[in-house]
Amino acid sequence: MERADLIVIGGGPAGLAAAVRAKEKGVDRVLLLERNPVLGGILNQCIHDGFGVLRFGSAMSGPEYAARFIQMARDAGVETVTGAMVVELSPDKKVTYITPQGLFEVQAKAVILSTGCRERTRGALAVPGNRPAGVYTAGVVQYLMNMRNIAFGKNVVIMGSGDIGLIMARRMTLEGARVHCVLEKLPFCSGLPRNVRQCLEDFDIPLCLAETVKEIHGDDHITHVITAKVDEKGRFIPGSERTIPCDVLVLSVGLIPENELAKACGIEMDPVTGGALVDGDLMTSVPGVFSCGNGLHVHDLVDLVSEEGERAAEHAAAYLEGAANKPMVPVTVSGGIRYVLPRQLTAGEDGYLSMRVMLPGRDQKLTVTAGGRTLVSRKMKRVMPSEMIRLKVKDVPACEQVEVSLV
Amino acid sequence: MTKYDVLIVGGGSVGCAVAYALSRYDLKAAVAEKELDVGMGTSGRNSGVVHAGFNNRPGSLMAKLCVEGNEGFEALCKTLDIPYKKTGKLIVGYDEADHQALIKLKEQGEKNGVKGLEIIDGAAIRAIEPDLPASWAMLSRNTAVFNPFLYSIHLAEASAQNGVQYYLNSPVTAVEATEEGYRVQAGDHTLACRTLINSAGLFADKVSAMAGDPSFTIYPCRGEYYLLDKGTLKMPVYPVPRPGVGGLGVHLTVTVDGNILIGPSADYIEDHEDYSTTEPILGQLRREAMILLPTLNMRTVIGTYAGVRPKLVKKGEANFGDFVIERSPKAKHLINLIGIESPGITASMPIARMVLDILSEDTELVEKPDFVPTYRGIPPFAELSRAEQRALIEEDPDYGDVVCRCETVTRAQVKRALHNPIGATGVIAVKNRTRSTMGRCNGGYCFQRIVELLLSEGKAPQDIDLKRRGDRPLLGYVKGGQA
Ligand SMILES: Cc1cc2nc3c(=O)[nH]c(=O)nc-3n(C[C@H](O)[C@H](O)[C@H](O)COP(=O)(O)OP(=O)(O)OC[C@H]3O[C@@H](n4cnc5c(N)ncnc54)[C@H](O)[C@@H]3O)c2cc1C
Ligand SMILES: Cc1cc2nc3c(=O)[nH]c(=O)nc-3n(C[C@H](O)[C@H](O)[C@H](O)COP(=O)(O)OP(=O)(O)OC[C@H]3O[C@@H](n4cnc5c(N)ncnc54)[C@H](O)[C@@H]3O)c2cc1C
């Protein structure tokens, strides 16, 4: 059987950064498998700007950002196969993939999963009503509009305030459609504040909070939706219904990490993030299999995705060199934190924590303590569920546990 | 005007079964169907269960044809490459009254000639399905599940292969009696036939009236469902039938592919094709499902859908409505198949045989020497072994291009579905034949790829139909035009 030292599954920004860094770290044969005909992942359809501000200090479009990494991968000697759908990862790290050239099996010594995420759909939310045409997820609209120049409709309602929906509100407006509103069930927006300003406010598109679609109508094609306000418990408030005529309903109701390969491989999952459970080295419950990017947990900035990919590659390289098992310290959370990742940090090394809050808040304090000693303390002027918080913990001490708290 | 010996109105499971049965004989036959594909009515909106026949009133046509249908179903599925699984089924109860009702049900089944029925206790239930809290059950060994979409489709495609003509997207709107039969307006086509077979499901009363027999009224009665992702349930689980409830009660079903269904409810509605699902009913489904299986995970919901029963009895009327399978006493060239509700798919082949008997009264049935009974559908790539997959890719590289990631459907399969033998169009033709767009991502991945394939074959975006005639989801190109 064909062999590789490291196989990276998924050629989006996470996988590209991981493959490049692995080569830089001296890993011999790095094979990057991507099911699409081109590398770059979701970035290819993101023709708006705003990528790379943290990393390159300039706001690029998605394809521009991807192009830099694709060039780096080429220069570094990463072997890539596109049009390659990975259909199986076995616990002993045999990877099976399909391309028009055939079905291939490759034995890897280490694997990095960087498979990105998929969109939640109406079906999954099971909005009652009949099922007329004209209901799409924002990513589908984005792909067909940006990559194939397809026009969808003239009267648009957007359900959910995720970033892709906000961006498509602007895009569809620019293409001459009337976007009636963006509806958000929660009392706060789930997209980034900058997208609310640039994509909605600048175009006078109302953002209707605590309101959602109650019914979808239309025999063959959608004709209108009935919306209603919801209370704190998410129940419809009787009498608050509105009828909004539309020929397109765009759903932007969240992203779910894509982990079918990981699940079928028996990798332990985290029900909160939807991604794999990883340790301080971003290694999953299957030794030698690492995870990063949107496939691990949903990010809002690509710069941080690339960085996470690089860290996964560094740990994979160390694993391949046979680095000794290091002691891990469990991480616990308290206060308004929805999740922290990873749930373990490596003692004696710098640790990187990503977390999201449950609710928006102001003037809070984020602290990381170990055995009564404060390791990090940061004033948080404003926290938002849409904005991932990142923390570096210098030189994690060997201790019982590290506690993260936001109060 | 094209002339046929037989014109079948309605390409549901019943119409297609009749077409397949007829295609063995030297006759000119056609099917007129109003939708873009066959099996889009009730035949594509049900539980997909091959019933055993114990639920039906002894002595009724329903009971007789269901038992016959069940006996021949597995062989038929093998001949026509229709996914089928003999799962067995449990009808569960909780107390002594339920226990007695189950014993009665078993007696009724045996009276109907059903084999393989057994009353089992809680321990035996849990040996089969560990999470069911029921205390008593009747196990029916001969109950099975099948793919209802491919059932109609493969019957239709097999009959097309044997010469039956399909007019899809062709609603029958006018039927005029002539000397030797009928002249029929079906969409853009004017067709003549000697015998008209009315298998128009929910509209069979209207078609019958058009053809000169206004004796029937169909009362639509809707059943709503939840569709869940694949789970661990091994066989359908039904509650003990309760008197006065239309239908078989909310049950859990496994599909041949392993997905779980919850439903159906039973509510009379106004509009025959109102396939909406509604919040109060969905709530009822959730509650009743949790009684059957408290560990059910509602977070795995993929979607909801509804089917409509063509009932011959009104709401509140206790009368039993049996299948109507007859040459119309009022119109001698009309054979009516009316009120074909559950277990209509199970019974469809025996119904077709009855139609042949009726037809033979005035039409000579001569077997064709070149009739091909078997049919092979599109290879289900995802279910094949790695070696078989490898061989297919070698044969056609399009099998190595995965279009639907949830169900691992390839470009080669999608192409074959788009170029099917009966001329079905629309994204729906792909969905029903390959499962593409039916997975957990609801088409988020494959819809755009199917659209791209259609564009690459020269279709304009505004001409792509989704599910139904005129249901065109895309407007065209944005300013600046084609990419
Ligand atoms: C619509 C949208 C707009 C965004 N806007 C911004 C922005 O303005 N600024 C910003 O900084 N960030 C933005 N982001 C966030 C950022 O782009 C993403 O977080 C980032 O692209 C995620 O990278 P990834 O590599 O984890 O996933 P992806 O980019 O999704 O890449 C995953 C790759 O894996 C491949 N893959 C998956 N499964 C398999 C398999 N079985 N076999 C082979 N290949 C497989 C996929 O085809 C894909 O190419 C946006 C994200 C989206 C979705
Ligand atoms: C909720 C529910 C669950 C069920 N579960 C099961 C089950 O588990 N097992 C089982 O065996 N049975 C089940 N049934 C019953 C079964 O689905 C039906 O008996 C069967 O599908 C009837 O088939 P048909 O061909 O008569 O009708 P249909 O499938 O409705 O076909 C009629 C066709 O005629 C077409 N048509 C109508 N009018 C015209 C016109 N004017 N011109 C041209 N075409 C026209 C329609 O478009 C349609 O395609 C269930 C039914 C329901 C509602």
XYZ file of C-alpha atoms in Angstrom, chain B residues 30-417:
388
model
C -49.425 4.641 -22.250
C -49.400 6.433 -18.898
C -50.413 10.087 -18.481
C -49.046 11.671 -15.323
C -49.402 15.299 -14.365
C -46.137 15.600 -12.428
C -42.531 15.706 -13.692
C -41.891 12.168 -12.512
C -43.824 9.098 -11.471
C -44.514 8.372 -7.807
C -44.894 12.024 -6.808
C -48.333 11.637 -5.217
C -49.247 9.428 -2.292
C -46.870 6.757 -3.557
C -43.900 8.940 -2.621
C -45.393 10.166 0.662
C -46.005 7.237 2.970
C -44.328 4.915 5.472
C -42.737 2.593 2.930
C -43.894 -0.522 4.734
C -44.871 -3.808 3.080
C -47.838 -4.592 5.270
C -48.629 -8.164 6.278
C -52.428 -7.759 6.201
C -53.586 -8.225 9.803
C -54.989 -4.699 10.104
C -57.603 -5.098 7.445
C -61.176 -6.227 7.818
C -61.524 -9.944 7.110
C -63.239 -10.569 3.802
C -62.340 -7.175 2.352
C -60.416 -6.647 -0.874
C -57.864 -4.737 1.179
C -57.164 -7.779 3.349
C -57.015 -10.235 0.457
C -54.832 -8.123 -1.835
C -52.531 -7.038 0.974
C -51.768 -10.616 1.964
C -51.205 -11.549 -1.687
C -49.083 -8.477 -2.242
C -46.928 -9.208 0.773
C -46.275 -12.742 -0.445
C -45.009 -11.598 -3.845
C -43.273 -8.389 -2.814
C -39.784 -9.674 -2.125
C -39.550 -11.511 -5.443
C -40.860 -8.468 -7.302
C -38.261 -6.248 -5.641
C -35.522 -8.685 -6.636
C -36.715 -8.776 -10.250
C -36.865 -4.993 -10.481
C -33.863 -4.067 -8.329
C -35.945 -2.255 -5.701
C -34.319 -1.936 -2.270
C -36.241 -4.172 0.154
C -35.576 -5.406 3.663
C -37.607 -7.934 5.576
C -37.349 -6.284 8.968
C -40.409 -7.616 10.759
C -42.536 -5.255 12.817
C -43.680 -4.821 16.401
C -47.137 -3.679 17.468
C -46.718 -2.703 21.074
C -48.994 -2.371 24.107
C -48.623 -1.542 27.740
C -51.349 -3.168 29.846
C -53.707 -6.116 29.958
C -56.307 -4.373 27.780
C -53.626 -3.842 25.129
C -52.544 -7.462 25.535
C -56.085 -8.622 24.810
C -56.312 -6.252 21.827
C -53.102 -7.745 20.456
C -54.495 -11.263 20.793
C -57.593 -10.125 18.858
C -55.393 -8.522 16.208
C -53.453 -11.752 15.803
C -56.709 -13.677 15.381
C -57.877 -11.204 12.748
C -54.556 -11.530 10.933
C -54.757 -15.295 10.925
C -58.284 -15.115 9.606
C -56.875 -13.048 6.732
C -54.254 -15.702 6.083
C -51.294 -13.796 7.525
C -48.417 -15.993 8.658
C -45.567 -15.336 11.065
C -47.498 -13.598 13.847
C -46.494 -14.097 17.456
C -47.382 -12.448 20.791
C -44.273 -11.700 22.823
C -43.638 -10.228 26.289
C -41.481 -7.341 27.481
C -38.293 -9.367 27.796
C -38.635 -10.692 24.266
C -39.360 -7.165 23.013
C -36.190 -5.861 24.601
C -34.172 -8.667 23.114
C -35.118 -7.122 19.761
C -35.235 -3.391 20.615
C -33.607 -2.768 24.010
C -35.032 0.736 24.535
C -38.738 0.004 24.063
C -40.679 0.253 27.332
C -43.678 -1.781 26.078
C -44.923 -4.808 28.026
C -46.566 -6.726 25.198
C -46.179 -6.880 21.476
C -47.255 -8.735 18.424
C -44.259 -9.533 16.272
C -45.079 -9.759 12.592
C -42.217 -11.516 10.843
C -43.406 -10.908 7.296
C -43.633 -7.141 7.487
C -40.891 -5.479 5.457
C -39.709 -2.061 4.300
C -38.812 -0.879 0.804
C -37.869 2.233 -1.130
C -41.217 3.729 -2.225
C -39.655 6.122 -4.768
C -37.783 3.409 -6.606
C -40.843 1.167 -6.443
C -42.868 3.356 -8.822
C -39.803 4.386 -10.817
C -38.493 0.902 -11.535
C -41.950 -0.407 -12.395
C -42.289 2.531 -14.797
C -38.829 2.213 -16.305
C -39.203 -1.547 -16.693
C -42.531 -1.061 -18.437
C -41.023 1.667 -20.651
C -38.271 -0.773 -21.580
C -41.102 -3.072 -22.724
C -42.819 -0.437 -24.819
C -45.155 1.535 -22.569
C -45.151 5.229 -23.460
C -44.918 7.793 -20.629
C -46.448 11.254 -20.901
C -45.111 13.131 -17.905
C -45.969 16.720 -17.076
C -49.312 15.887 -18.734
C -52.380 16.416 -16.547
C -55.546 14.879 -17.886
C -58.028 17.746 -18.089
C -60.690 16.510 -20.470
C -62.012 13.079 -21.373
C -64.459 12.725 -24.200
C -66.345 9.506 -24.963
C -66.052 8.342 -28.565
C -67.445 5.375 -30.512
C -64.546 3.104 -29.706
C -63.391 4.516 -26.359
C -62.131 7.938 -25.296
C -60.335 10.996 -26.548
C -58.193 12.404 -23.755
C -56.456 15.731 -23.319
C -53.280 15.158 -21.317
C -51.166 18.291 -21.104
C -50.032 19.126 -24.624
C -51.090 15.726 -25.947
C -54.380 14.590 -27.388
C -54.590 10.832 -27.069
C -57.159 8.252 -28.025
C -57.688 5.011 -26.174
C -60.035 2.081 -26.070
C -59.780 1.504 -22.327
C -59.073 4.166 -19.759
C -57.621 2.969 -16.484
C -58.170 5.508 -13.763
C -55.451 5.321 -11.131
C -55.371 9.042 -10.413
C -55.151 8.618 -6.645
C -56.442 11.718 -4.899
C -58.131 12.873 -8.122
C -59.600 9.544 -9.169
C -63.104 10.858 -8.395
C -62.584 13.765 -10.808
C -61.119 11.593 -13.570
C -63.976 9.116 -13.146
C -66.473 11.953 -13.473
C -64.713 13.244 -16.600
C -65.043 9.770 -18.097
C -68.757 9.560 -17.370
C -69.044 8.108 -13.872
C -69.616 10.761 -11.227
C -70.344 8.284 -8.412
C -67.364 9.009 -6.192
C -66.133 11.630 -3.765
C -62.657 11.466 -2.305
C -62.046 12.999 1.110
C -58.389 13.869 1.613
C -56.971 12.880 4.983
C -53.464 14.050 5.707
C -50.670 12.265 7.550
C -47.662 14.287 8.686
C -44.185 12.894 9.326
C -40.804 13.688 10.762
C -37.772 12.316 8.953
C -34.760 11.613 11.177
C -31.163 10.761 10.354
C -30.050 7.149 10.388
C -30.474 5.520 13.780
C -30.359 2.158 15.474
C -34.014 1.115 15.223
C -34.213 -2.322 13.591
C -37.886 -2.576 12.649
C -41.079 -0.520 12.519
C -42.834 -0.082 15.860
C -46.591 0.609 15.858
C -48.976 1.140 18.751
C -51.949 -1.162 19.307
C -54.661 0.106 16.961
C -57.178 2.228 18.829
C -60.765 2.193 17.619
C -61.999 5.374 15.966
C -58.561 6.567 14.905
C -58.082 6.844 11.140
C -54.880 5.190 9.980
C -52.675 2.935 12.009
C -51.675 5.411 14.694
C -48.430 7.344 14.967
C -45.598 4.887 14.590
C -41.868 4.701 14.186
C -40.595 3.259 10.955
C -37.159 2.497 9.678
C -36.615 3.157 6.010
C -34.603 0.721 3.876
C -31.727 3.147 4.254
C -31.932 3.135 8.043
C -33.493 6.575 8.555
C -36.246 6.811 11.150
C -39.735 8.153 10.398
C -42.236 9.369 12.963
C -45.847 9.530 11.822
C -48.311 9.682 10.303
C -51.084 11.665 11.914
C -54.592 11.495 10.411
C -56.531 14.710 9.812
C -59.128 15.496 7.186
C -58.199 18.546 5.114
C -59.798 20.660 2.390
C -57.202 20.798 -0.357
C -56.250 17.406 -1.860
C -52.640 18.401 -2.355
C -51.961 20.423 0.762
C -48.771 18.733 1.871
C -48.055 21.213 4.687
C -46.894 20.076 8.049
C -48.247 21.958 11.034
C -46.850 22.732 14.450
C -49.674 21.234 16.585
C -49.446 17.936 14.713
C -45.656 17.865 14.799
C -45.951 18.364 18.555
C -48.322 15.426 18.748
C -45.876 13.291 16.732
C -43.044 14.150 19.111
C -45.144 13.257 22.152
C -46.443 9.987 20.793
C -43.029 8.932 19.513
C -41.511 9.530 22.941
C -44.056 7.113 24.433
C -43.013 4.415 21.986
C -39.292 5.085 22.346
C -38.297 7.498 25.150
C -34.638 7.528 24.071
C -35.419 8.922 20.627
C -33.067 11.796 19.765
C -35.091 14.606 18.188
C -31.887 16.498 17.421
C -31.358 14.189 14.462
C -34.401 15.573 12.605
C -33.660 16.064 8.905
C -37.082 17.313 7.865
C -40.831 16.919 7.807
C -43.243 15.853 5.069
C -46.844 14.819 4.627
C -48.887 12.389 2.563
C -52.622 12.435 1.883
C -54.950 9.427 2.015
C -57.648 9.280 -0.673
C -60.512 8.284 1.622
C -63.958 7.274 0.417
C -65.495 7.895 3.819
C -66.127 11.308 5.323
C -64.790 12.570 8.590
C -66.689 11.049 11.486
C -68.308 8.419 9.328
C -67.698 4.975 10.769
C -68.216 3.203 7.432
C -65.383 1.115 6.130
C -64.125 2.145 2.709
C -62.738 -0.755 0.724
C -60.691 -0.467 -2.489
C -62.860 0.096 -5.559
C -61.472 -1.993 -8.440
C -64.060 -2.349 -11.160
C -65.184 -1.713 -14.680
C -67.459 1.256 -14.225
C -71.122 0.218 -14.341
C -71.772 3.624 -15.948
C -68.970 3.737 -18.529
C -67.929 0.517 -20.195
C -64.477 1.686 -21.372
C -63.476 2.876 -17.932
C -61.747 0.766 -15.302
C -61.721 2.553 -11.953
C -59.145 2.119 -9.188
C -60.462 4.360 -6.454
C -59.893 4.754 -2.734
C -56.551 3.002 -2.938
C -55.249 4.019 0.457
C -53.032 1.999 2.771
C -52.003 -0.787 2.092
C -52.149 0.324 -1.535
C -48.518 -0.077 -2.474
C -48.284 -3.484 -0.848
C -51.375 -4.488 -2.799
C -50.447 -2.776 -6.073
C -49.349 -5.886 -7.984
C -52.424 -7.943 -7.043
C -54.503 -4.870 -8.005
C -52.752 -4.882 -11.390
C -53.576 -8.560 -11.856
C -57.229 -7.841 -11.113
C -57.112 -5.105 -13.736
C -55.769 -7.613 -16.273
C -58.690 -9.926 -15.486
C -61.185 -7.110 -15.991
C -59.443 -5.949 -19.156
C -59.433 -9.444 -20.626
C -63.248 -9.338 -20.703
C -63.093 -7.253 -23.869
C -59.408 -7.187 -24.836
C -57.317 -10.087 -25.988
C -54.112 -10.421 -23.983
C -51.368 -12.076 -25.993
C -47.945 -12.467 -24.390
C -45.050 -10.830 -26.177
C -42.128 -13.137 -26.927
C -39.590 -10.396 -26.227
C -40.891 -9.237 -22.833
C -38.012 -8.557 -20.426
C -39.268 -8.910 -16.849
C -36.095 -7.806 -15.084
C -34.779 -4.307 -14.630
C -31.546 -2.928 -13.191
C -31.551 0.565 -11.743
C -28.666 2.937 -11.149
C -25.938 1.231 -9.091
C -26.140 2.450 -5.470
C -22.469 3.376 -5.309
C -22.411 4.020 -1.549
C -23.601 0.505 -0.771
C -21.098 -1.314 -2.958
C -17.871 -2.892 -1.760
C -14.623 -1.021 -2.340
C -13.714 -3.502 -5.086
C -17.018 -2.904 -6.872
C -16.590 0.858 -6.491
C -13.099 0.625 -7.947
C -14.406 -1.359 -10.912
C -17.139 1.194 -11.609
C -14.679 4.104 -11.570
C -12.456 2.233 -13.996
C -15.433 1.734 -16.279
C -16.564 5.370 -16.035
C -14.463 8.062 -14.303
C -17.668 9.913 -13.386
C -18.156 7.301 -10.659
C -15.070 8.829 -9.058
C -16.664 12.264 -8.824
C -18.745 12.475 -5.651
C -21.598 14.955 -6.059
C -23.522 14.277 -2.844
C -21.312 13.872 0.184
C -23.963 12.750 2.688
C -25.157 9.806 0.607
C -21.976 9.426 -1.499
C -23.743 9.799 -4.834
C -21.514 10.216 -7.873
C -21.725 12.257 -11.031
C -22.260 9.104 -13.075
C -25.374 8.247 -11.053
C -26.722 11.781 -11.330
C -26.199 11.746 -15.091
C -28.018 8.455 -15.434
C -30.871 9.815 -13.337
